[in-house]
Amino acid sequence: MKKTTKEQILDVALDLFSQKGYKGASIRMISSKVGIRESAIYNHFKNKEDILNTIVSTLSSSSLSLLSSNKPLEESAKKGKSFLREFAASFKLLAYDNKSEKFFRFMMIELMQNKKMRDIFMNDFHKAHLKILSQAFFIMMQEDMIYSSDPMLMAREFLSPLFFYRMQVTLVKIDKENSSIESTLFEKHIDFFWEMIVNNK
Amino acid sequence: MKKTTKEQILDVALDLFSQKGYKGASIRMISSKVGIRESAIYNHFKNKEDILNTIVSTLSSSSLSLLSSNKPLEESAKKGKSFLREFAASFKLLAYDNKSEKFFRFMMIELMQNKKMRDIFMNDFHKAHLKILSQAFFIMMQEDMIYSSDPMLMAREFLSPLFFYRMQVTLVKIDKENSSIESTLFEKHIDFFWEMIVNNK
DNA sequence: TTTTAGTATTAACACTTGTTCATAATAAAG
DNA sequence: CTTTATTATGAACAAGTGTTAATACTAAAA
């Protein structure tokens, strides 16, 4: 139940990284928030970069993508709009999950400065989602549920508003403003998008 | 023709800010790239923040939004798809303009750390575009050119992929990879979106 | 030519950064 | 109780940070 010092360091570090970025959060800031002296950190981590790497390898996959791909996509994709609703719902969930939100903020800060973070964003985050979505749209097209088009294009067009809305929720929440308006954007997006692509002849 | 020292400082500062962020770019880095000593900077700017403020107030509006709103929107909106194509084209242009690109990178880095940057993004960038687009879509609906819907929702749905594609172009260009694939996303977006909303009864 | 305004330099300041080392406190294992 | 492994401390380090002050250089105005 009680967190180990190592876990506390990781928690505090993620919190500070998400607010100030990697360079902006110092070892002394982290240690003082944990309640120890800066030198004690080095009993748990080799150096500052080691803290970063531990956070990244722990959270990059879990905090970004949904990877509910253990369930057979063939079946769930045939649910059409429900599938999209579920996809967006889990996407939205990540925007409101504490650790995921912090990692998302951190990723956004580092994105333009750090090649490793760019790779994580492109592969673990973007490509992973595009793959699931394009496959799902392909199935929906085969089933004549939606207009026929390029599945990858459709996946991008569906995904990019989701990303933007997630970013917007994060931004609004930083300034402690009520994010309930932004919260509805996800559902509106599903309705709008489905209405556009559905094959209702 | 020859740039003044003050202009050089601003150019170099923007370049470094866009790569390392505000905190990551030091006065000594800037001065050495300009070819002067660090103390000489203070003959041109009060302090580091003064450099930042000068850059922001100079570039925030021009590098982010298109503000071609000097032309009457009533007329151009009636051109339908052409209007959207022009809008996206100027959006794309900014992604390939050197200074605009750098400011965009800088804005992305600071977005999660700096309230002022968040305000610029929300107002100068996002709201400004949404306003133009929602008005345009409203006109198109009145003219029966497109399906009737919530103009603001449609504006968001149209704009957010543009933002995402612009970000993606920027990311790809950082690693010097060929961005020609991402470059086509803008046009594909227009075609896809127009196809979805056009009223072809 | 002398005065003056603008811009450069050198040196120093107080402070923060990541990291190391010898040492002390603590708690589990013998 | 003693040994041992783990985790804490305090002090110090070299390097980097933003900024200032005194001073020199340079070019136009008097």
Coordinates of C-alpha atoms (C1' of nucleotides) in Angstrom, one line a residue:
Chain A
M1 CA 0.0 0.0 0.0
K2 CA 2.7 2.4 1.0
K3 CA 4.7 3.5 -1.9
T4 CA 8.4 2.9 -2.0
T5 CA 10.8 5.7 -2.4
K6 CA 11.6 4.7 -5.9
E7 CA 7.9 4.8 -6.9
Q8 CA 7.6 8.2 -5.2
I9 CA 10.5 9.5 -7.2
L10 CA 8.9 8.3 -10.4
D11 CA 5.5 9.8 -9.5
V12 CA 7.0 13.2 -8.6
A13 CA 9.3 13.2 -11.6
L14 CA 6.4 12.5 -14.0
D15 CA 4.4 15.3 -12.3
L16 CA 7.2 17.8 -12.7
F17 CA 8.2 16.6 -16.2
S18 CA 4.6 17.2 -17.3
Q19 CA 4.6 20.7 -16.0
K20 CA 8.2 21.9 -16.8
G21 CA 9.6 19.3 -19.2
Y22 CA 12.7 17.2 -18.7
K23 CA 15.2 20.1 -18.6
G24 CA 12.9 22.3 -16.5
A25 CA 12.5 19.7 -13.7
S26 CA 15.7 19.5 -11.6
I27 CA 16.9 16.6 -9.4
R28 CA 16.6 19.0 -6.4
M29 CA 13.0 19.8 -7.2
I30 CA 12.2 16.1 -7.4
S31 CA 14.0 15.1 -4.3
S32 CA 12.6 17.9 -2.1
K33 CA 9.0 17.0 -3.2
V34 CA 9.7 13.4 -2.2
G35 CA 11.2 14.6 1.1
I36 CA 14.8 13.5 0.7
R37 CA 18.1 15.1 -0.3
E38 CA 19.2 15.2 -3.9
S39 CA 22.0 12.7 -3.3
A40 CA 19.6 10.0 -2.1
I41 CA 18.1 9.9 -5.6
Y42 CA 21.2 8.2 -6.8
N43 CA 20.6 5.2 -4.6
H44 CA 17.6 4.4 -6.8
F45 CA 18.6 5.7 -10.2
K46 CA 21.9 5.8 -12.0
N47 CA 21.3 9.4 -13.1
K48 CA 18.5 11.8 -14.3
E49 CA 18.2 10.2 -17.7
D50 CA 17.6 6.8 -16.0
I51 CA 14.5 8.3 -14.3
L52 CA 13.3 9.5 -17.7
N53 CA 13.9 6.2 -19.4
T54 CA 12.1 4.3 -16.6
I55 CA 9.1 6.6 -16.9
V56 CA 9.0 6.4 -20.7
S57 CA 9.3 2.6 -20.9
T58 CA 6.7 2.2 -18.2
L59 CA 4.1 4.6 -19.6
S60 CA 4.7 5.1 -23.3
S61 CA 2.6 2.1 -24.4
S62 CA 0.0 2.0 -21.6
S63 CA -0.7 5.7 -21.4
L64 CA -1.1 6.4 -25.1
S65 CA -2.7 3.7 -27.0
L66 CA -5.7 1.6 -26.1
L67 CA -4.4 -1.7 -27.4
S68 CA -7.7 -3.5 -26.8
S69 CA -6.7 -5.4 -29.9
N70 CA -6.8 -8.7 -27.9
K71 CA -10.4 -8.8 -28.9
P72 CA -11.0 -9.9 -32.5
L73 CA -11.3 -6.8 -34.6
E74 CA -13.4 -8.7 -37.2
E75 CA -16.3 -8.9 -34.9
S76 CA -16.2 -5.5 -33.1
A77 CA -15.7 -3.6 -36.4
K78 CA -19.0 -4.9 -37.7
K79 CA -20.7 -3.1 -34.9
G80 CA -20.1 0.1 -37.0
K81 CA -20.9 3.2 -35.0
S82 CA -20.7 1.4 -31.7
F83 CA -17.1 0.4 -32.5
L84 CA -16.2 4.0 -33.2
R85 CA -18.0 5.1 -30.0
E86 CA -16.0 2.6 -28.0
F87 CA -12.8 3.6 -29.6
A88 CA -13.4 7.3 -28.9
A89 CA -14.6 6.5 -25.4
S90 CA -11.3 4.8 -24.5
F91 CA -9.5 7.7 -26.2
K92 CA -11.4 10.1 -24.0
L93 CA -10.8 8.0 -20.9
L94 CA -7.1 8.4 -21.4
A95 CA -7.5 12.2 -21.5
Y96 CA -9.1 12.1 -18.0
D97 CA -6.8 9.5 -16.5
N98 CA -4.3 11.1 -14.3
K99 CA -1.1 9.4 -15.3
S100 CA -2.0 9.2 -18.9
E101 CA -2.8 12.9 -19.0
K102 CA 0.6 13.7 -17.4
F103 CA 2.5 11.6 -19.8
F104 CA 0.6 13.2 -22.7
R105 CA 1.5 16.6 -21.5
F106 CA 5.1 15.5 -21.1
M107 CA 5.1 14.0 -24.6
M108 CA 3.7 17.2 -26.1
I109 CA 6.5 19.3 -24.5
E110 CA 9.3 17.0 -25.6
L111 CA 7.8 16.2 -29.1
M112 CA 9.6 19.0 -30.9
Q113 CA 12.9 18.6 -28.9
N114 CA 13.4 14.9 -28.5
K115 CA 13.8 12.4 -31.3
K116 CA 13.0 9.4 -29.0
M117 CA 9.7 11.1 -28.0
R118 CA 8.9 11.7 -31.7
D119 CA 9.4 8.0 -32.4
I120 CA 7.1 7.1 -29.6
F121 CA 4.5 9.5 -30.8
M122 CA 4.7 8.3 -34.4
N123 CA 4.8 4.6 -33.7
D124 CA 3.3 3.7 -30.3
F125 CA 0.7 6.4 -30.6
H126 CA -0.2 7.4 -34.1
K127 CA 0.6 4.4 -36.3
A128 CA -0.9 1.9 -33.7
H129 CA -4.2 3.7 -33.8
L130 CA -4.2 4.2 -37.5
K131 CA -3.7 0.5 -38.0
I132 CA -6.7 -0.5 -35.9
L133 CA -8.9 2.1 -37.5
S134 CA -8.0 1.5 -41.1
Q135 CA -8.6 -2.2 -40.6
A136 CA -12.0 -1.5 -39.0
F137 CA -13.0 0.8 -41.7
F138 CA -11.9 -1.7 -44.3
I139 CA -14.2 -4.3 -42.7
M140 CA -17.1 -1.8 -42.6
M141 CA -16.6 -1.1 -46.3
Q142 CA -16.7 -4.8 -47.1
E143 CA -19.9 -5.1 -45.2
D144 CA -21.3 -2.2 -47.1
M145 CA -22.0 -0.3 -43.9
I146 CA -20.2 2.8 -45.0
Y147 CA -19.3 4.6 -48.2
S148 CA -16.3 3.1 -50.0
S149 CA -13.1 5.1 -49.7
D150 CA -9.5 4.8 -48.8
P151 CA -9.5 3.1 -45.4
M152 CA -6.3 4.8 -44.3
L153 CA -7.5 8.2 -45.3
M154 CA -10.7 7.6 -43.4
A155 CA -8.7 6.5 -40.4
R156 CA -6.7 9.6 -40.4
E157 CA -9.7 11.8 -40.8
F158 CA -11.4 10.1 -38.0
L159 CA -8.4 10.1 -35.7
S160 CA -7.0 13.6 -36.1
P161 CA -10.0 15.4 -34.5
L162 CA -9.8 12.9 -31.6
F163 CA -6.2 13.9 -31.1
F164 CA -7.0 17.6 -31.3
Y165 CA -9.9 17.3 -28.8
R166 CA -7.7 15.4 -26.4
M167 CA -5.1 18.1 -26.6
Q168 CA -7.7 20.7 -26.1
V169 CA -9.1 19.0 -23.0
T170 CA -5.6 18.8 -21.6
L171 CA -4.9 22.5 -22.3
V172 CA -8.2 23.6 -20.7
K173 CA -7.6 21.5 -17.6
I174 CA -4.2 23.0 -17.0
D175 CA -5.8 26.4 -16.4
K176 CA -8.3 24.7 -14.1
E177 CA -11.1 25.8 -16.3
N178 CA -14.1 23.6 -16.6
S179 CA -13.5 21.1 -19.4
S180 CA -17.1 19.9 -19.7
I181 CA -17.6 21.7 -23.0
E182 CA -14.5 20.1 -24.6
S183 CA -15.6 16.8 -23.1
T184 CA -18.6 16.7 -25.3
L185 CA -16.5 17.1 -28.5
F186 CA -15.7 13.4 -28.6
E187 CA -19.3 12.3 -28.9
K188 CA -20.2 15.1 -31.3
H189 CA -17.3 14.0 -33.5
I190 CA -18.7 10.4 -33.6
D191 CA -22.1 11.5 -34.5
F192 CA -20.9 13.9 -37.2
F193 CA -18.4 11.5 -38.7
W194 CA -20.8 8.6 -38.8
E195 CA -23.5 10.6 -40.3
M196 CA -21.0 11.5 -43.1
I197 CA -19.8 8.1 -43.9
V198 CA -22.7 5.9 -43.2
N199 CA -24.3 4.2 -46.2
N200 CA -28.0 4.8 -45.8
K201 CA -29.4 4.2 -49.3
Chain B
M1 CA 19.9 44.4 -46.8
K2 CA 22.4 43.6 -44.1
K3 CA 20.7 42.7 -40.9
T4 CA 21.2 44.7 -37.8
T5 CA 22.5 43.0 -34.6
K6 CA 19.1 43.3 -33.0
E7 CA 17.5 41.4 -36.0
Q8 CA 20.2 38.8 -35.9
I9 CA 19.6 38.2 -32.2
L10 CA 15.9 37.8 -32.8
D11 CA 16.5 35.4 -35.7
V12 CA 19.0 33.3 -33.8
A13 CA 16.8 33.3 -30.6
L14 CA 13.8 32.1 -32.6
D15 CA 15.9 29.4 -34.1
L16 CA 17.1 28.2 -30.8
F17 CA 13.8 28.6 -29.0
S18 CA 12.2 26.4 -31.7
Q19 CA 14.7 23.7 -31.1
K20 CA 15.3 23.8 -27.3
G21 CA 12.5 25.9 -25.9
Y22 CA 12.8 29.1 -24.0
K23 CA 14.6 27.6 -21.0
G24 CA 16.8 25.4 -23.1
A25 CA 18.2 28.2 -25.2
S26 CA 20.7 30.3 -23.2
I27 CA 21.9 33.9 -23.6
R28 CA 25.4 32.6 -24.3
M29 CA 24.2 30.2 -27.0
I30 CA 22.3 33.0 -28.7
S31 CA 25.2 35.5 -28.5
S32 CA 27.8 33.1 -29.7
K33 CA 25.7 32.2 -32.7
V34 CA 25.3 35.9 -33.5
G35 CA 29.1 36.3 -33.0
I36 CA 29.1 38.6 -30.0
R37 CA 29.7 38.3 -26.3
E38 CA 26.7 37.6 -24.0
S39 CA 26.9 41.1 -22.3
A40 CA 26.4 42.8 -25.7
I41 CA 22.9 41.3 -25.9
Y42 CA 21.9 43.7 -23.1
N43 CA 22.5 46.7 -25.3
H44 CA 19.6 45.6 -27.4
F45 CA 17.3 43.9 -25.0
K46 CA 16.4 44.5 -21.4
N47 CA 16.7 40.9 -20.5
K48 CA 16.0 37.4 -21.9
E49 CA 12.2 37.7 -21.4
D50 CA 12.4 40.9 -23.5
I51 CA 13.7 38.8 -26.4
L52 CA 10.8 36.4 -25.9
N53 CA 8.2 39.1 -25.8
T54 CA 9.5 40.8 -28.9
I55 CA 9.4 37.5 -30.8
V56 CA 6.0 36.6 -29.6
S57 CA 4.4 40.0 -30.3
T58 CA 6.0 40.1 -33.7
L59 CA 5.2 36.7 -34.9
S60 CA 2.2 35.4 -33.0
S61 CA -0.4 36.8 -35.3
S62 CA 1.4 36.7 -38.6
S63 CA 2.8 33.2 -38.2
L64 CA -0.2 31.4 -37.1
S65 CA -3.4 32.7 -38.7
L66 CA -4.1 33.7 -42.2
L67 CA -6.3 36.7 -41.5
S68 CA -7.2 37.1 -45.1
S69 CA -10.4 38.4 -43.7
N70 CA -9.9 41.7 -45.5
K71 CA -11.7 40.2 -48.4
P72 CA -15.5 39.9 -47.9
L73 CA -16.2 36.5 -46.6
E74 CA -19.7 36.5 -48.0
E75 CA -18.4 36.3 -51.5
S76 CA -15.5 33.8 -51.1
A77 CA -17.6 31.4 -49.0
K78 CA -20.0 31.0 -51.8
K79 CA -17.2 29.4 -53.8
G80 CA -17.7 26.3 -51.6
K81 CA -14.9 23.8 -52.2
S82 CA -12.6 26.4 -53.7
F83 CA -12.9 28.4 -50.5
L84 CA -11.9 25.4 -48.4
R85 CA -9.1 24.7 -50.8
E86 CA -7.8 28.2 -50.5
F87 CA -8.1 28.1 -46.8
A88 CA -6.1 24.8 -46.5
A89 CA -3.6 26.1 -49.0
S90 CA -2.7 29.1 -46.9
F91 CA -2.6 26.8 -43.9
K92 CA -0.2 24.5 -45.6
L93 CA 1.9 27.4 -46.8
L94 CA 2.5 28.4 -43.2
A95 CA 3.7 24.9 -42.5
Y96 CA 6.4 25.4 -45.1
D97 CA 7.3 29.0 -44.3
N98 CA 10.5 29.1 -42.4
K99 CA 9.7 31.6 -39.7
S100 CA 6.1 30.4 -39.3
E101 CA 7.4 26.8 -38.9
K102 CA 9.8 27.8 -36.2
F103 CA 7.3 29.8 -34.3
F104 CA 4.9 26.9 -34.6
R105 CA 7.5 24.5 -33.1
F106 CA 8.2 27.0 -30.4
M107 CA 4.6 27.3 -29.6
M108 CA 4.1 23.6 -29.4
I109 CA 7.0 23.3 -26.9
E110 CA 5.7 26.1 -24.7
L111 CA 2.0 25.2 -25.0
M112 CA 1.9 23.0 -21.9
Q113 CA 4.2 25.1 -19.8
N114 CA 3.3 28.7 -20.5
K115 CA -0.1 30.2 -20.0
K116 CA 0.6 33.1 -22.3
M117 CA 1.4 30.7 -25.1
R118 CA -1.8 28.8 -24.4
D119 CA -3.8 32.0 -24.7
I120 CA -2.1 32.8 -28.0
F121 CA -2.9 29.3 -29.3
M122 CA -6.5 29.4 -28.2
N123 CA -7.3 33.0 -29.3
D124 CA -5.0 34.1 -32.1
F125 CA -4.8 30.6 -33.6
H126 CA -7.7 28.4 -32.9
K127 CA -10.6 30.8 -32.3
A128 CA -9.6 33.0 -35.1
H129 CA -9.8 30.2 -37.6
L130 CA -12.9 28.7 -36.1
K131 CA -14.7 32.0 -36.5
I132 CA -13.9 32.4 -40.2
L133 CA -14.7 28.8 -40.9
S134 CA -18.0 28.7 -39.0
Q135 CA -19.2 31.8 -40.8
A136 CA -18.2 30.3 -44.1
F137 CA -20.0 27.1 -43.5
F138 CA -23.1 29.0 -42.3
I139 CA -23.2 30.8 -45.6
M140 CA -22.7 27.6 -47.5
M141 CA -25.7 26.1 -45.6
Q142 CA -27.8 29.1 -46.4
E143 CA -26.9 28.7 -50.1
D144 CA -27.9 25.0 -49.8
M145 CA -24.4 24.0 -51.0
I146 CA -23.8 21.6 -48.1
Y147 CA -25.8 19.6 -45.7
S148 CA -27.3 21.6 -42.9
S149 CA -25.5 21.0 -39.6
D150 CA -24.0 23.0 -36.7
P151 CA -21.6 25.4 -38.4
M152 CA -19.3 25.5 -35.4
L153 CA -19.1 21.7 -35.2
M154 CA -18.4 21.5 -38.9
A155 CA -15.6 24.2 -38.5
R156 CA -14.0 22.2 -35.8
E157 CA -14.2 19.0 -37.7
F158 CA -12.7 20.7 -40.7
L159 CA -10.0 22.5 -38.8
S160 CA -8.6 19.8 -36.5
P161 CA -7.2 17.5 -39.2
L162 CA -5.6 20.6 -40.8
F163 CA -3.9 21.3 -37.5
F164 CA -2.8 17.7 -37.1
Y165 CA -1.4 17.5 -40.6
R166 CA 0.5 20.7 -40.0
M167 CA 2.0 19.3 -36.8
Q168 CA 2.9 16.1 -38.6
V169 CA 4.7 17.9 -41.4
T170 CA 6.6 19.8 -38.8
L171 CA 7.6 16.7 -37.0
V172 CA 8.7 14.9 -40.1
K173 CA 10.7 17.8 -41.3
I174 CA 12.7 18.0 -38.0
D175 CA 14.2 14.6 -38.7
K176 CA 15.0 15.7 -42.2
E177 CA 12.8 13.0 -43.7
N178 CA 11.0 13.7 -46.8
S179 CA 7.7 15.3 -46.0
S180 CA 6.1 14.9 -49.4
I181 CA 3.7 12.2 -48.3
E182 CA 2.4 14.4 -45.4
S183 CA 2.3 17.3 -47.8
T184 CA -0.5 15.6 -49.8
L185 CA -2.7 15.1 -46.7
F186 CA -4.0 18.7 -46.9
E187 CA -5.5 18.2 -50.4
K188 CA -6.9 14.7 -49.6
H189 CA -8.6 16.2 -46.5
I190 CA -10.4 18.8 -48.7
D191 CA -11.6 16.2 -51.1
F192 CA -12.7 13.8 -48.4
F193 CA -14.4 16.5 -46.4
W194 CA -16.2 18.1 -49.2
E195 CA -17.4 14.8 -50.6
M196 CA -18.9 14.2 -47.1
I197 CA -20.7 17.5 -46.7
V198 CA -21.7 18.5 -50.2
N199 CA -25.3 18.5 -51.0
N200 CA -25.6 16.6 -54.3
K201 CA -29.2 15.6 -54.4
Chain C
dT1 C1' 39.0 67.6 -34.1
dT2 C1' 36.5 67.0 -30.3
dT3 C1' 32.1 65.4 -28.5
dT4 C1' 28.8 62.1 -28.2
dA5 C1' 25.9 58.0 -28.8
dG6 C1' 25.8 53.3 -29.7
dT7 C1' 27.8 49.0 -29.4
dA8 C1' 31.4 45.9 -28.2
dT9 C1' 34.5 43.5 -24.4
dT10 C1' 36.3 41.5 -20.1
dA11 C1' 35.4 40.2 -15.6
dA12 C1' 32.8 39.3 -12.0
dC13 C1' 28.4 38.3 -9.2
dA14 C1' 25.1 35.1 -7.1
dC15 C1' 22.7 31.2 -8.1
dT16 C1' 21.3 26.6 -10.1
dT17 C1' 22.5 22.5 -12.4
dG18 C1' 23.9 17.1 -12.3
dT19 C1' 26.8 14.3 -9.9
dT20 C1' 30.2 12.2 -6.5
dC21 C1' 32.1 10.8 -2.1
dA22 C1' 32.7 9.8 2.6
dT23 C1' 29.8 8.9 6.2
dA24 C1' 25.9 8.1 9.1
dA25 C1' 21.2 6.1 10.1
dT26 C1' 18.2 2.2 9.5
dA27 C1' 16.4 -2.3 9.2
dA28 C1' 16.8 -7.1 8.0
dA29 C1' 19.8 -11.6 8.4
dG30 C1' 23.2 -14.3 10.7
Chain D
dC1 C1' 24.0 -8.9 19.6
dT2 C1' 26.6 -8.4 15.6
dT3 C1' 27.0 -8.4 10.7
dT4 C1' 25.4 -6.7 6.4
dA5 C1' 22.8 -4.4 2.8
dT6 C1' 20.1 -0.6 1.9
dT7 C1' 19.1 4.1 2.1
dA8 C1' 19.8 8.4 4.0
dT9 C1' 22.9 12.8 4.8
dG10 C1' 26.0 16.9 4.2
dA11 C1' 29.6 18.9 1.7
dA12 C1' 31.8 19.6 -2.2
dC13 C1' 32.9 19.7 -7.4
dA14 C1' 32.9 21.7 -12.1
dA15 C1' 30.0 23.6 -15.3
dG16 C1' 26.3 26.5 -16.7
dT17 C1' 22.7 30.1 -15.8
dG18 C1' 21.0 35.4 -16.2
dT19 C1' 22.7 39.7 -15.2
dT20 C1' 25.6 43.9 -14.1
dA21 C1' 29.5 47.2 -14.0
dA22 C1' 33.5 49.4 -15.7
dT23 C1' 35.7 50.1 -19.8
dA24 C1' 37.1 50.2 -24.6
dC25 C1' 36.1 50.6 -29.6
dT26 C1' 33.7 52.8 -33.5
dA27 C1' 31.3 55.9 -36.3
dA28 C1' 28.4 59.9 -36.9
dA29 C1' 27.4 65.1 -35.2
dA30 C1' 29.2 69.2 -33.4

